[in-house]
Each structure stands twice: as structure tokens, then as C-alpha cells.
Amino acid sequence: MATRIAFHRRRSEAAPNSLDIARDTFTLLVTGPHPLSLNCRLFAGLPDEQIPLDEVRDRLLARRCPQTTRDAVWAHLVLRSRTEGATWTVAAVGVALPALTSVATILSNRFAGDPADVHAEVLRGFLAALPIIDLRPPRIMLRLRWAAYRSGYDALTEALASPTPVAPSFRSTPPHAPSGHPDLVLARAVADGILTPTEATLIGATRLEEVSVADWAARHQTGEWAVYKARKRAELRLAAYLRDGAAESDPTDPLTDQVTTSLALARPATPAHRQRESSPSVSAQDTETDPSHVSKGHPKSGVQSCGTHPHSVPSEVSRCS
């Protein structure tokens, strides 16, 4: 797509586009005392005489014209374009103009920018196919038309996906906040000294990547219960940091909300083999897991939107369904 022209450049309304220029040039070729003609004696189904190319085009468009005649004429036009160049390339474009104009109209109806840009890409696709189109299979013109359509469609798709212009001049709109990767929030917390790199890795793996605490503990050669406690302490600090600091600085940041939701959805569960044991340190931490300290209180927070109380959700990799 390196050869694509700029789609949001506005031109003068009076300036002709590429298909207009092709039509006017073809008209010059077929008017006057010596119009560019085709020896139709070579083609079954056409009169045995020299016929100007604009009349040949009209005959090919007629419903009663056999497909074999159309293919024979188009094979002749393509071969002359390949061997003789400019004049017969313009002739091929002129004979194809009804199809090219139809394609350009269909595509530009979906485009709010300058339709001349789409028309140029339609013509470019047709010209690019002339030297390479296989002349042995039938329906040569139909395949040339589809080559033109694909070129125009690709250009239209690229134009529709480009940044939206903003007044008064055409500049790209400011980028949206990064999305799709909560690790950016964890990295921010590490940079601000809220989490250690190990704590950030632990939260990311067990909350966001569906790695169980048992697997993480075994991989790092530490006790499962110690991992639960370490993660719980880190999550409390991270939740307070997001609620009181990062969320206030950028309330529209989707990463902040996503990580806060993941942390607030679940209360870390006690491993099965330690459920009946009590620990002074764990009991002290349990008093800190009041939902008001972990989850957002705003009705639009992730926990509120799920309609699920944090204590009712399993601890491992809780998700908002």
C-alpha cells in the first residue's frame, strides 16, 4: 500500500478525477475522421467491418452478445495493450469504463472523503491486472473488473481505518489510553515503589494469567501458604494505590479499572490443608479485607457492574462474566 495516495486531501470540485481523464482521452481516440477502430472480421458475432471502439464497447455490453465474442475481443485488446502500449492501453480502459465507473460508484458511496481517490485506485487496479491477467480462462473482463474492485476496496478499507481528522486542520486525534495489557498498571506500581518486582509478577501470573498459587509456589520453591499471604498483602497495597492515586490522576484509564476489578472480585482463599488453622497474622489481615477497603465504592466500578460480592467469588483468577 506504499503507492496509495492521501485519502483525506480535499481537491477542487472542478478538478476531473482519473476516470474522467480516461473517458476524455478515449473520446479523443474514437472521434474525428480516423477513429481508433477494431477489425471485427476477426470476431464471430460482430459485423465484418472496421468498427470504432466506442461502438464495439456498446455491442459487447448488449445482452445478446455471446460470451465467447466478449472474451475474444478482450483477449485481443489486452494483447495489443501489452505489445503496443499507450494507445491500446487507453483503448482497453475506454472499453472497460462502464464497469470501472460502476465499481467506483459502489465503493465511493461508502466513503465520506474525496471520491476521486477511490476512482484512482480502481483504475490503478485495472491497469495493474492488464499485463498479468490469464487470457485462457473465460470471462476476462469480469476478472479484470474484480481486480479493479479489490484495489479500490483495499484503498477504501485503509482510508476508513485511518485516524479521524480534527478541525481546523487535518491532524490525527490524540491516542486513547493504552488498553489490553494490565501489566502496564503493575509496572507503574513497581516504578512508584508500591510493589516489588516479585509481587507484581505474582499478581500478574495468579490473577491475570490463570496460573494457580500452588503452581507458582512450586515454580519458585516456596510454601503455598506464604505465597497466599504475600499476594494478599501486595494486593491490599495495590488496591489502595489504584483507588487513591492512579484512579484520581486518570479516571478514564481502562487498565486501572481492569486491574482494580481483578483484585476486588475475590478474597484470597485459605489453602485446604490450612483452613482449620488460625494465625494471628492472618487474622489481622482478614480484618483488612472489608470490601470497602478493596473494591471501588462508585456504582460504575468493576465489582458493582458484575453484581457479585467479592466474598462469593473463587480466589483463583476471578473474572467478570
CSV table of N, CA and C in Angstrom, one decimal, residues 12-169:
chain,number,residue,atom,x,y,z
A,12,SER,N,-10.2,20.5,-5.5
A,12,SER,CA,-11.1,21.4,-6.1
A,12,SER,C,-12.3,20.6,-6.7
A,13,GLU,N,-13.5,21.1,-6.5
A,13,GLU,CA,-14.7,20.3,-7.1
A,13,GLU,C,-14.6,20.2,-8.6
A,14,ALA,N,-14.0,21.2,-9.2
A,14,ALA,CA,-13.9,21.2,-10.7
A,14,ALA,C,-12.9,20.4,-11.3
A,15,ALA,N,-11.9,19.9,-10.5
A,15,ALA,CA,-10.8,19.1,-11.0
A,15,ALA,C,-11.3,17.7,-11.4
A,16,PRO,N,-11.0,17.3,-12.6
A,16,PRO,CA,-11.5,15.9,-13.0
A,16,PRO,C,-10.7,14.8,-12.3
A,17,ASN,N,-11.4,13.7,-12.1
A,17,ASN,CA,-10.6,12.6,-11.5
A,17,ASN,C,-10.1,11.7,-12.6
A,18,SER,N,-9.5,10.6,-12.2
A,18,SER,CA,-8.7,9.8,-13.2
A,18,SER,C,-9.7,9.1,-14.2
A,19,LEU,N,-10.9,8.7,-13.7
A,19,LEU,CA,-11.8,8.1,-14.7
A,19,LEU,C,-12.3,9.2,-15.7
A,20,ASP,N,-12.5,10.4,-15.2
A,20,ASP,CA,-12.9,11.5,-16.2
A,20,ASP,C,-11.8,11.7,-17.2
A,21,ILE,N,-10.6,11.7,-16.8
A,21,ILE,CA,-9.5,11.9,-17.7
A,21,ILE,C,-9.4,10.7,-18.7
A,22,ALA,N,-9.6,9.5,-18.2
A,22,ALA,CA,-9.6,8.3,-19.1
A,22,ALA,C,-10.7,8.4,-20.1
A,23,ARG,N,-11.9,8.8,-19.7
A,23,ARG,CA,-13.1,9.0,-20.6
A,23,ARG,C,-12.8,10.0,-21.7
A,24,ASP,N,-12.2,11.2,-21.3
A,24,ASP,CA,-12.0,12.2,-22.2
A,24,ASP,C,-10.9,11.8,-23.2
A,25,THR,N,-9.9,11.1,-22.8
A,25,THR,CA,-8.8,10.7,-23.7
A,25,THR,C,-9.4,9.6,-24.6
A,26,PHE,N,-10.2,8.7,-24.1
A,26,PHE,CA,-10.7,7.7,-25.0
A,26,PHE,C,-11.7,8.3,-26.1
A,27,THR,N,-12.4,9.4,-25.6
A,27,THR,CA,-13.3,10.0,-26.6
A,27,THR,C,-12.5,10.7,-27.7
A,28,LEU,N,-11.3,11.2,-27.4
A,28,LEU,CA,-10.5,11.8,-28.5
A,28,LEU,C,-10.0,10.7,-29.5
A,29,LEU,N,-9.8,9.5,-29.0
A,29,LEU,CA,-9.3,8.4,-29.8
A,29,LEU,C,-10.4,7.9,-30.8
A,30,VAL,N,-11.6,8.0,-30.4
A,30,VAL,CA,-12.7,7.4,-31.2
A,30,VAL,C,-13.5,8.5,-32.0
A,31,THR,N,-13.1,9.7,-32.0
A,31,THR,CA,-13.8,10.8,-32.7
A,31,THR,C,-12.9,11.3,-33.9
A,32,GLY,N,-13.5,12.0,-34.7
A,32,GLY,CA,-12.7,12.6,-35.9
A,32,GLY,C,-12.8,11.7,-37.1
A,33,PRO,N,-12.1,12.1,-38.1
A,33,PRO,CA,-12.2,11.3,-39.4
A,33,PRO,C,-11.5,9.9,-39.3
A,34,HIS,N,-10.6,9.7,-38.4
A,34,HIS,CA,-9.9,8.4,-38.3
A,34,HIS,C,-10.0,7.9,-36.9
A,35,PRO,N,-11.2,7.5,-36.4
A,35,PRO,CA,-11.3,7.0,-35.1
A,35,PRO,C,-10.5,5.6,-34.9
A,36,LEU,N,-10.1,5.4,-33.7
A,36,LEU,CA,-9.5,4.1,-33.4
A,36,LEU,C,-10.5,3.0,-33.5
A,37,SER,N,-10.2,2.1,-34.4
A,37,SER,CA,-11.2,1.0,-34.7
A,37,SER,C,-10.7,-0.3,-34.6
A,38,LEU,N,-11.6,-1.3,-34.6
A,38,LEU,CA,-11.2,-2.7,-34.5
A,38,LEU,C,-11.7,-3.4,-35.7
A,39,ASN,N,-10.9,-4.3,-36.2
A,39,ASN,CA,-11.3,-5.1,-37.4
A,39,ASN,C,-12.1,-6.3,-36.9
A,40,CYS,N,-13.4,-6.1,-36.9
A,40,CYS,CA,-14.4,-7.0,-36.4
A,40,CYS,C,-14.6,-8.3,-37.2
A,41,ARG,N,-13.9,-8.3,-38.4
A,41,ARG,CA,-14.0,-9.6,-39.2
A,41,ARG,C,-13.3,-10.7,-38.4
A,42,LEU,N,-12.4,-10.4,-37.4
A,42,LEU,CA,-11.7,-11.4,-36.7
A,42,LEU,C,-12.6,-12.1,-35.6
A,43,PHE,N,-13.8,-11.5,-35.4
A,43,PHE,CA,-14.6,-12.0,-34.2
A,43,PHE,C,-16.0,-12.4,-34.7
A,44,ALA,N,-16.3,-13.7,-34.4
A,44,ALA,CA,-17.6,-14.2,-34.7
A,44,ALA,C,-18.7,-13.4,-33.8
A,45,GLY,N,-19.8,-13.1,-34.5
A,45,GLY,CA,-20.8,-12.4,-33.8
A,45,GLY,C,-20.8,-10.9,-34.0
A,46,LEU,N,-19.7,-10.3,-34.6
A,46,LEU,CA,-19.7,-8.9,-34.9
A,46,LEU,C,-19.7,-8.7,-36.4
A,47,PRO,N,-20.1,-7.5,-36.9
A,47,PRO,CA,-20.1,-7.2,-38.3
A,47,PRO,C,-18.7,-7.4,-39.0
A,48,ASP,N,-18.7,-7.7,-40.2
A,48,ASP,CA,-17.4,-7.9,-40.9
A,48,ASP,C,-16.9,-6.5,-41.5
A,49,GLU,N,-16.5,-5.7,-40.6
A,49,GLU,CA,-16.0,-4.4,-41.0
A,49,GLU,C,-15.2,-3.8,-39.8
A,50,GLN,N,-14.6,-2.6,-40.1
A,50,GLN,CA,-13.9,-1.9,-39.1
A,50,GLN,C,-14.9,-1.1,-38.3
A,51,ILE,N,-14.9,-1.2,-37.0
A,51,ILE,CA,-15.9,-0.5,-36.2
A,51,ILE,C,-15.1,0.3,-35.1
A,52,PRO,N,-15.5,1.6,-34.9
A,52,PRO,CA,-14.9,2.4,-33.8
A,52,PRO,C,-15.0,1.7,-32.5
A,53,LEU,N,-14.1,1.9,-31.6
A,53,LEU,CA,-14.1,1.1,-30.3
A,53,LEU,C,-15.2,1.5,-29.4
A,54,ASP,N,-15.7,2.7,-29.5
A,54,ASP,CA,-16.9,3.0,-28.7
A,54,ASP,C,-18.1,2.2,-29.1
A,55,GLU,N,-18.2,2.0,-30.4
A,55,GLU,CA,-19.3,1.1,-30.9
A,55,GLU,C,-19.1,-0.3,-30.5
A,56,VAL,N,-17.9,-0.8,-30.6
A,56,VAL,CA,-17.5,-2.1,-30.2
A,56,VAL,C,-17.9,-2.3,-28.7
A,57,ARG,N,-17.6,-1.3,-27.9
A,57,ARG,CA,-18.0,-1.4,-26.5
A,57,ARG,C,-19.5,-1.6,-26.3
A,58,ASP,N,-20.3,-0.8,-27.0
A,58,ASP,CA,-21.7,-0.9,-26.9
A,58,ASP,C,-22.2,-2.3,-27.3
A,59,ARG,N,-21.6,-2.8,-28.4
A,59,ARG,CA,-22.0,-4.2,-28.8
A,59,ARG,C,-21.7,-5.2,-27.8
A,60,LEU,N,-20.5,-5.1,-27.1
A,60,LEU,CA,-20.1,-6.1,-26.1
A,60,LEU,C,-21.0,-6.0,-24.9
A,61,LEU,N,-21.6,-4.8,-24.6
A,61,LEU,CA,-22.5,-4.7,-23.5
A,61,LEU,C,-23.9,-5.2,-23.7
A,62,ALA,N,-24.2,-5.5,-25.0
A,62,ALA,CA,-25.5,-5.9,-25.3
A,62,ALA,C,-25.7,-7.3,-24.7
A,63,ARG,N,-26.9,-7.6,-24.2
A,63,ARG,CA,-27.2,-8.9,-23.6
A,63,ARG,C,-27.1,-10.1,-24.7
A,64,ARG,N,-27.4,-9.8,-25.9
A,64,ARG,CA,-27.3,-10.8,-26.9
A,64,ARG,C,-25.9,-11.2,-27.4
A,65,CYS,N,-24.9,-10.4,-26.9
A,65,CYS,CA,-23.6,-10.7,-27.3
A,65,CYS,C,-23.1,-12.0,-26.6
A,66,PRO,N,-22.6,-13.0,-27.4
A,66,PRO,CA,-22.1,-14.2,-26.8
A,66,PRO,C,-20.9,-14.0,-25.9
A,67,GLN,N,-20.7,-14.8,-24.9
A,67,GLN,CA,-19.6,-14.6,-24.0
A,67,GLN,C,-18.3,-14.9,-24.7
A,68,THR,N,-18.3,-15.9,-25.7
A,68,THR,CA,-17.1,-16.2,-26.5
A,68,THR,C,-16.6,-15.0,-27.3
A,69,THR,N,-17.6,-14.2,-27.8
A,69,THR,CA,-17.2,-13.0,-28.6
A,69,THR,C,-16.6,-12.0,-27.6
A,70,ARG,N,-17.2,-11.8,-26.5
A,70,ARG,CA,-16.6,-10.8,-25.5
A,70,ARG,C,-15.2,-11.2,-25.1
A,71,ASP,N,-15.0,-12.5,-24.8
A,71,ASP,CA,-13.6,-13.0,-24.4
A,71,ASP,C,-12.6,-12.8,-25.6
A,72,ALA,N,-13.1,-13.1,-26.8
A,72,ALA,CA,-12.1,-12.9,-27.9
A,72,ALA,C,-11.7,-11.5,-28.1
A,73,VAL,N,-12.7,-10.5,-28.0
A,73,VAL,CA,-12.3,-9.1,-28.2
A,73,VAL,C,-11.4,-8.7,-27.0
A,74,TRP,N,-11.7,-9.1,-25.8
A,74,TRP,CA,-10.9,-8.7,-24.7
A,74,TRP,C,-9.5,-9.3,-24.7
A,75,ALA,N,-9.4,-10.5,-25.2
A,75,ALA,CA,-8.0,-11.1,-25.3
A,75,ALA,C,-7.2,-10.2,-26.4
A,76,HIS,N,-7.9,-9.8,-27.4
A,76,HIS,CA,-7.3,-9.0,-28.5
A,76,HIS,C,-6.8,-7.6,-27.9
A,77,LEU,N,-7.7,-7.0,-27.1
A,77,LEU,CA,-7.4,-5.7,-26.5
A,77,LEU,C,-6.2,-5.8,-25.5
A,78,VAL,N,-6.2,-6.8,-24.7
A,78,VAL,CA,-5.2,-7.0,-23.7
A,78,VAL,C,-3.8,-7.2,-24.4
A,79,LEU,N,-3.8,-8.1,-25.4
A,79,LEU,CA,-2.6,-8.4,-26.1
A,79,LEU,C,-2.0,-7.2,-26.8
A,80,ARG,N,-2.9,-6.3,-27.4
A,80,ARG,CA,-2.4,-5.1,-28.1
A,80,ARG,C,-1.9,-4.1,-27.1
A,81,SER,N,-2.5,-4.1,-25.9
A,81,SER,CA,-2.1,-3.2,-24.8
A,81,SER,C,-0.7,-3.6,-24.4
A,82,ARG,N,-0.5,-5.0,-24.3
A,82,ARG,CA,0.8,-5.5,-23.8
A,82,ARG,C,1.9,-5.2,-24.9
A,83,THR,N,1.6,-5.3,-26.1
A,83,THR,CA,2.6,-5.2,-27.2
A,83,THR,C,2.8,-3.8,-27.8
A,84,GLU,N,1.7,-3.0,-27.8
A,84,GLU,CA,1.8,-1.7,-28.4
A,84,GLU,C,1.7,-0.5,-27.4
A,85,GLY,N,1.3,-0.8,-26.2
A,85,GLY,CA,1.4,0.2,-25.2
A,85,GLY,C,0.3,1.2,-25.2
A,86,ALA,N,0.7,2.5,-25.1
A,86,ALA,CA,-0.1,3.6,-24.6
A,86,ALA,C,-1.5,3.6,-25.3
A,87,THR,N,-1.5,3.7,-26.6
A,87,THR,CA,-2.8,3.9,-27.3
A,87,THR,C,-3.8,2.8,-26.9
A,88,TRP,N,-3.3,1.6,-27.0
A,88,TRP,CA,-4.2,0.5,-26.8
A,88,TRP,C,-4.5,0.2,-25.3
A,89,THR,N,-3.7,0.7,-24.5
A,89,THR,CA,-4.0,0.7,-23.0
A,89,THR,C,-5.1,1.6,-22.7
A,90,VAL,N,-5.1,2.8,-23.3
A,90,VAL,CA,-6.2,3.8,-23.2
A,90,VAL,C,-7.4,3.2,-23.8
A,91,ALA,N,-7.3,2.5,-24.9
A,91,ALA,CA,-8.4,1.9,-25.6
A,91,ALA,C,-9.1,0.8,-24.7
A,92,ALA,N,-8.2,0.0,-24.0
A,92,ALA,CA,-8.8,-1.0,-23.1
A,92,ALA,C,-9.5,-0.4,-21.9
A,93,VAL,N,-9.0,0.7,-21.4
A,93,VAL,CA,-9.6,1.4,-20.3
A,93,VAL,C,-10.9,2.0,-20.8
A,94,GLY,N,-11.0,2.5,-22.0
A,94,GLY,CA,-12.2,3.1,-22.5
A,94,GLY,C,-13.3,2.1,-22.7
A,95,VAL,N,-12.9,0.9,-23.2
A,95,VAL,CA,-13.9,-0.1,-23.4
A,95,VAL,C,-14.4,-0.6,-22.0
A,96,ALA,N,-13.6,-0.6,-21.0
A,96,ALA,CA,-13.9,-1.1,-19.7
A,96,ALA,C,-14.6,0.0,-18.8
A,97,LEU,N,-14.7,1.2,-19.3
A,97,LEU,CA,-15.2,2.3,-18.5
A,97,LEU,C,-16.5,2.1,-17.8
A,98,PRO,N,-17.5,1.5,-18.5
A,98,PRO,CA,-18.8,1.3,-17.8
A,98,PRO,C,-18.7,0.4,-16.6
A,99,ALA,N,-17.8,-0.6,-16.6
A,99,ALA,CA,-17.6,-1.5,-15.5
A,99,ALA,C,-16.8,-0.7,-14.4
A,100,LEU,N,-15.8,0.0,-14.8
A,100,LEU,CA,-15.0,0.7,-13.8
A,100,LEU,C,-15.7,1.8,-13.1
A,101,THR,N,-16.6,2.5,-13.9
A,101,THR,CA,-17.4,3.5,-13.3
A,101,THR,C,-18.4,3.0,-12.3
A,102,SER,N,-19.0,1.8,-12.6
A,102,SER,CA,-19.9,1.2,-11.7
A,102,SER,C,-19.2,0.8,-10.4
A,103,VAL,N,-18.0,0.2,-10.5
A,103,VAL,CA,-17.2,-0.2,-9.3
A,103,VAL,C,-16.9,1.0,-8.5
A,104,ALA,N,-16.4,2.1,-9.1
A,104,ALA,CA,-16.0,3.3,-8.4
A,104,ALA,C,-17.2,3.9,-7.7
A,105,THR,N,-18.4,3.9,-8.3
A,105,THR,CA,-19.6,4.4,-7.6
A,105,THR,C,-20.0,3.6,-6.4
A,106,ILE,N,-20.0,2.3,-6.5
A,106,ILE,CA,-20.3,1.4,-5.4
A,106,ILE,C,-19.4,1.7,-4.2
A,107,LEU,N,-18.1,1.8,-4.5
A,107,LEU,CA,-17.1,2.0,-3.4
A,107,LEU,C,-17.2,3.4,-2.8
A,108,SER,N,-17.3,4.4,-3.6
A,108,SER,CA,-17.2,5.7,-3.1
A,108,SER,C,-18.5,6.1,-2.4
A,109,ASN,N,-19.6,5.4,-2.6
A,109,ASN,CA,-20.8,5.7,-1.8
A,109,ASN,C,-20.6,5.4,-0.3
A,110,ARG,N,-19.6,4.6,0.0
A,110,ARG,CA,-19.3,4.4,1.5
A,110,ARG,C,-18.2,5.3,2.0
A,111,PHE,N,-17.7,6.2,1.2
A,111,PHE,CA,-16.5,7.0,1.6
A,111,PHE,C,-16.9,8.4,1.7
A,112,ALA,N,-16.7,9.0,2.9
A,112,ALA,CA,-17.0,10.4,3.1
A,112,ALA,C,-16.0,11.4,2.5
A,113,GLY,N,-14.8,10.9,2.1
A,113,GLY,CA,-13.7,11.7,1.6
A,113,GLY,C,-13.9,12.0,0.1
A,114,ASP,N,-12.8,12.3,-0.5
A,114,ASP,CA,-12.8,12.7,-1.9
A,114,ASP,C,-13.0,11.4,-2.8
A,115,PRO,N,-14.1,11.3,-3.5
A,115,PRO,CA,-14.3,10.0,-4.3
A,115,PRO,C,-13.3,9.9,-5.4
A,116,ALA,N,-12.6,11.0,-5.8
A,116,ALA,CA,-11.6,10.8,-6.8
A,116,ALA,C,-10.4,9.9,-6.4
A,117,ASP,N,-10.2,9.8,-5.1
A,117,ASP,CA,-9.1,9.0,-4.6
A,117,ASP,C,-9.5,7.5,-4.8
A,118,VAL,N,-10.7,7.1,-4.5
A,118,VAL,CA,-11.2,5.8,-4.8
A,118,VAL,C,-11.2,5.4,-6.2
A,119,HIS,N,-11.6,6.4,-7.1
A,119,HIS,CA,-11.7,6.2,-8.5
A,119,HIS,C,-10.2,5.9,-9.0
A,120,ALA,N,-9.3,6.6,-8.5
A,120,ALA,CA,-7.9,6.4,-9.0
A,120,ALA,C,-7.4,5.0,-8.6
A,121,GLU,N,-7.8,4.5,-7.5
A,121,GLU,CA,-7.3,3.2,-7.1
A,121,GLU,C,-8.0,2.1,-7.9
A,122,VAL,N,-9.3,2.3,-8.2
A,122,VAL,CA,-10.0,1.4,-9.1
A,122,VAL,C,-9.3,1.3,-10.5
A,123,LEU,N,-8.9,2.5,-11.0
A,123,LEU,CA,-8.2,2.5,-12.3
A,123,LEU,C,-6.9,1.8,-12.2
A,124,ARG,N,-6.2,2.1,-11.1
A,124,ARG,CA,-4.8,1.5,-10.9
A,124,ARG,C,-4.9,0.0,-10.8
A,125,GLY,N,-5.9,-0.5,-10.2
A,125,GLY,CA,-6.1,-2.0,-10.1
A,125,GLY,C,-6.3,-2.6,-11.4
A,126,PHE,N,-7.1,-1.9,-12.3
A,126,PHE,CA,-7.4,-2.4,-13.6
A,126,PHE,C,-6.1,-2.4,-14.4
A,127,LEU,N,-5.4,-1.3,-14.4
A,127,LEU,CA,-4.1,-1.2,-15.2
A,127,LEU,C,-3.1,-2.2,-14.7
A,128,ALA,N,-3.0,-2.5,-13.4
A,128,ALA,CA,-2.1,-3.4,-12.9
A,128,ALA,C,-2.4,-4.8,-13.3
A,129,ALA,N,-3.7,-5.2,-13.5
A,129,ALA,CA,-4.1,-6.5,-13.9
A,129,ALA,C,-3.9,-6.8,-15.4
A,130,LEU,N,-3.8,-5.7,-16.3
A,130,LEU,CA,-3.7,-5.9,-17.7
A,130,LEU,C,-2.5,-6.7,-18.1
A,131,PRO,N,-1.3,-6.5,-17.6
A,131,PRO,CA,-0.1,-7.2,-18.0
A,131,PRO,C,-0.1,-8.7,-17.5
A,132,ILE,N,-0.9,-9.0,-16.5
A,132,ILE,CA,-0.7,-10.3,-15.9
A,132,ILE,C,-2.0,-11.2,-15.9
A,133,ILE,N,-3.1,-10.7,-16.4
A,133,ILE,CA,-4.3,-11.4,-16.4
A,133,ILE,C,-4.1,-12.6,-17.4
A,134,ASP,N,-4.6,-13.8,-16.9
A,134,ASP,CA,-4.6,-15.0,-17.7
A,134,ASP,C,-5.7,-15.0,-18.8
A,135,LEU,N,-5.3,-15.0,-20.1
A,135,LEU,CA,-6.3,-14.9,-21.1
A,135,LEU,C,-6.9,-16.2,-21.6
A,136,ARG,N,-6.5,-17.3,-20.9
A,136,ARG,CA,-7.0,-18.6,-21.3
A,136,ARG,C,-8.4,-18.9,-20.7
A,137,PRO,N,-8.6,-18.7,-19.4
A,137,PRO,CA,-9.9,-18.9,-18.9
A,137,PRO,C,-11.0,-17.9,-19.4
A,138,PRO,N,-12.2,-18.2,-19.4
A,138,PRO,CA,-13.3,-17.3,-19.9
A,138,PRO,C,-13.5,-16.1,-18.9
A,139,ARG,N,-14.3,-15.2,-19.4
A,139,ARG,CA,-14.8,-14.1,-18.6
A,139,ARG,C,-13.6,-13.2,-18.2
A,140,ILE,N,-12.8,-12.8,-19.2
A,140,ILE,CA,-11.6,-11.9,-19.0
A,140,ILE,C,-12.0,-10.6,-18.4
A,141,MET,N,-13.1,-10.0,-18.9
A,141,MET,CA,-13.5,-8.7,-18.4
A,141,MET,C,-14.0,-8.7,-17.0
A,142,LEU,N,-14.7,-9.8,-16.6
A,142,LEU,CA,-15.2,-10.0,-15.3
A,142,LEU,C,-14.0,-10.1,-14.3
A,143,ARG,N,-12.9,-10.8,-14.7
A,143,ARG,CA,-11.8,-10.9,-13.8
A,143,ARG,C,-11.0,-9.6,-13.7
A,144,LEU,N,-11.0,-8.8,-14.8
A,144,LEU,CA,-10.3,-7.5,-14.7
A,144,LEU,C,-11.2,-6.6,-13.8
A,145,ARG,N,-12.5,-6.7,-13.9
A,145,ARG,CA,-13.3,-5.9,-13.0
A,145,ARG,C,-13.1,-6.2,-11.6
A,146,TRP,N,-12.9,-7.5,-11.2
A,146,TRP,CA,-12.7,-7.8,-9.8
A,146,TRP,C,-11.3,-7.3,-9.4
A,147,ALA,N,-10.3,-7.3,-10.2
A,147,ALA,CA,-9.0,-6.8,-9.9
A,147,ALA,C,-9.2,-5.3,-9.5
A,148,ALA,N,-9.9,-4.6,-10.3
A,148,ALA,CA,-10.2,-3.1,-10.1
A,148,ALA,C,-10.9,-3.0,-8.7
A,149,TYR,N,-11.9,-3.8,-8.5
A,149,TYR,CA,-12.7,-3.7,-7.3
A,149,TYR,C,-11.9,-4.0,-6.1
A,150,ARG,N,-11.0,-5.0,-6.1
A,150,ARG,CA,-10.2,-5.3,-4.9
A,150,ARG,C,-9.2,-4.2,-4.6
A,151,SER,N,-8.7,-3.5,-5.7
A,151,SER,CA,-7.8,-2.4,-5.4
A,151,SER,C,-8.5,-1.3,-4.8
A,152,GLY,N,-9.7,-0.9,-5.3
A,152,GLY,CA,-10.5,0.1,-4.7
A,152,GLY,C,-10.9,-0.2,-3.3
A,153,TYR,N,-11.3,-1.4,-3.1
A,153,TYR,CA,-11.8,-1.9,-1.8
A,153,TYR,C,-10.7,-1.8,-0.7
A,154,ASP,N,-9.5,-2.2,-1.1
A,154,ASP,CA,-8.4,-2.2,-0.2
A,154,ASP,C,-8.1,-0.7,0.2
A,155,ALA,N,-8.1,0.2,-0.8
A,155,ALA,CA,-7.8,1.6,-0.5
A,155,ALA,C,-8.9,2.2,0.4
A,156,LEU,N,-10.2,1.8,0.1
A,156,LEU,CA,-11.3,2.3,0.9
A,156,LEU,C,-11.2,1.8,2.4
A,157,THR,N,-10.8,0.5,2.6
A,157,THR,CA,-10.6,0.0,3.9
A,157,THR,C,-9.5,0.7,4.7
A,158,GLU,N,-8.4,1.0,4.0
A,158,GLU,CA,-7.3,1.7,4.6
A,158,GLU,C,-7.8,3.1,5.0
A,159,ALA,N,-8.5,3.8,4.1
A,159,ALA,CA,-9.0,5.1,4.4
A,159,ALA,C,-9.9,5.2,5.6
A,160,LEU,N,-10.9,4.2,5.7
A,160,LEU,CA,-11.8,4.2,6.8
A,160,LEU,C,-11.2,3.9,8.1
A,161,ALA,N,-10.0,3.2,8.0
A,161,ALA,CA,-9.3,2.8,9.3
A,161,ALA,C,-8.3,3.9,9.7
A,162,SER,N,-8.1,4.9,8.9
A,162,SER,CA,-7.2,5.9,9.3
A,162,SER,C,-7.7,6.8,10.4
A,163,PRO,N,-6.8,7.6,11.1
A,163,PRO,CA,-7.3,8.4,12.2
A,163,PRO,C,-8.3,9.5,11.7
A,164,THR,N,-9.2,9.8,12.6
A,164,THR,CA,-10.2,10.8,12.3
A,164,THR,C,-9.7,12.2,12.3
A,165,PRO,N,-9.8,13.0,11.2
A,165,PRO,CA,-9.3,14.3,11.2
A,165,PRO,C,-10.1,15.2,12.2
A,166,VAL,N,-9.4,16.2,12.8
A,166,VAL,CA,-10.0,17.1,13.7
A,166,VAL,C,-9.8,18.5,13.1
A,167,ALA,N,-10.8,19.4,13.4
A,167,ALA,CA,-10.8,20.8,12.9
A,167,ALA,C,-9.8,21.5,13.8
A,168,PRO,N,-9.2,22.7,13.2
A,168,PRO,CA,-9.5,23.2,11.9
A,168,PRO,C,-8.6,22.6,10.8
A,169,SER,N,-7.5,22.0,11.2
A,169,SER,CA,-6.7,21.3,10.2
A,169,SER,C,-6.8,19.8,10.3
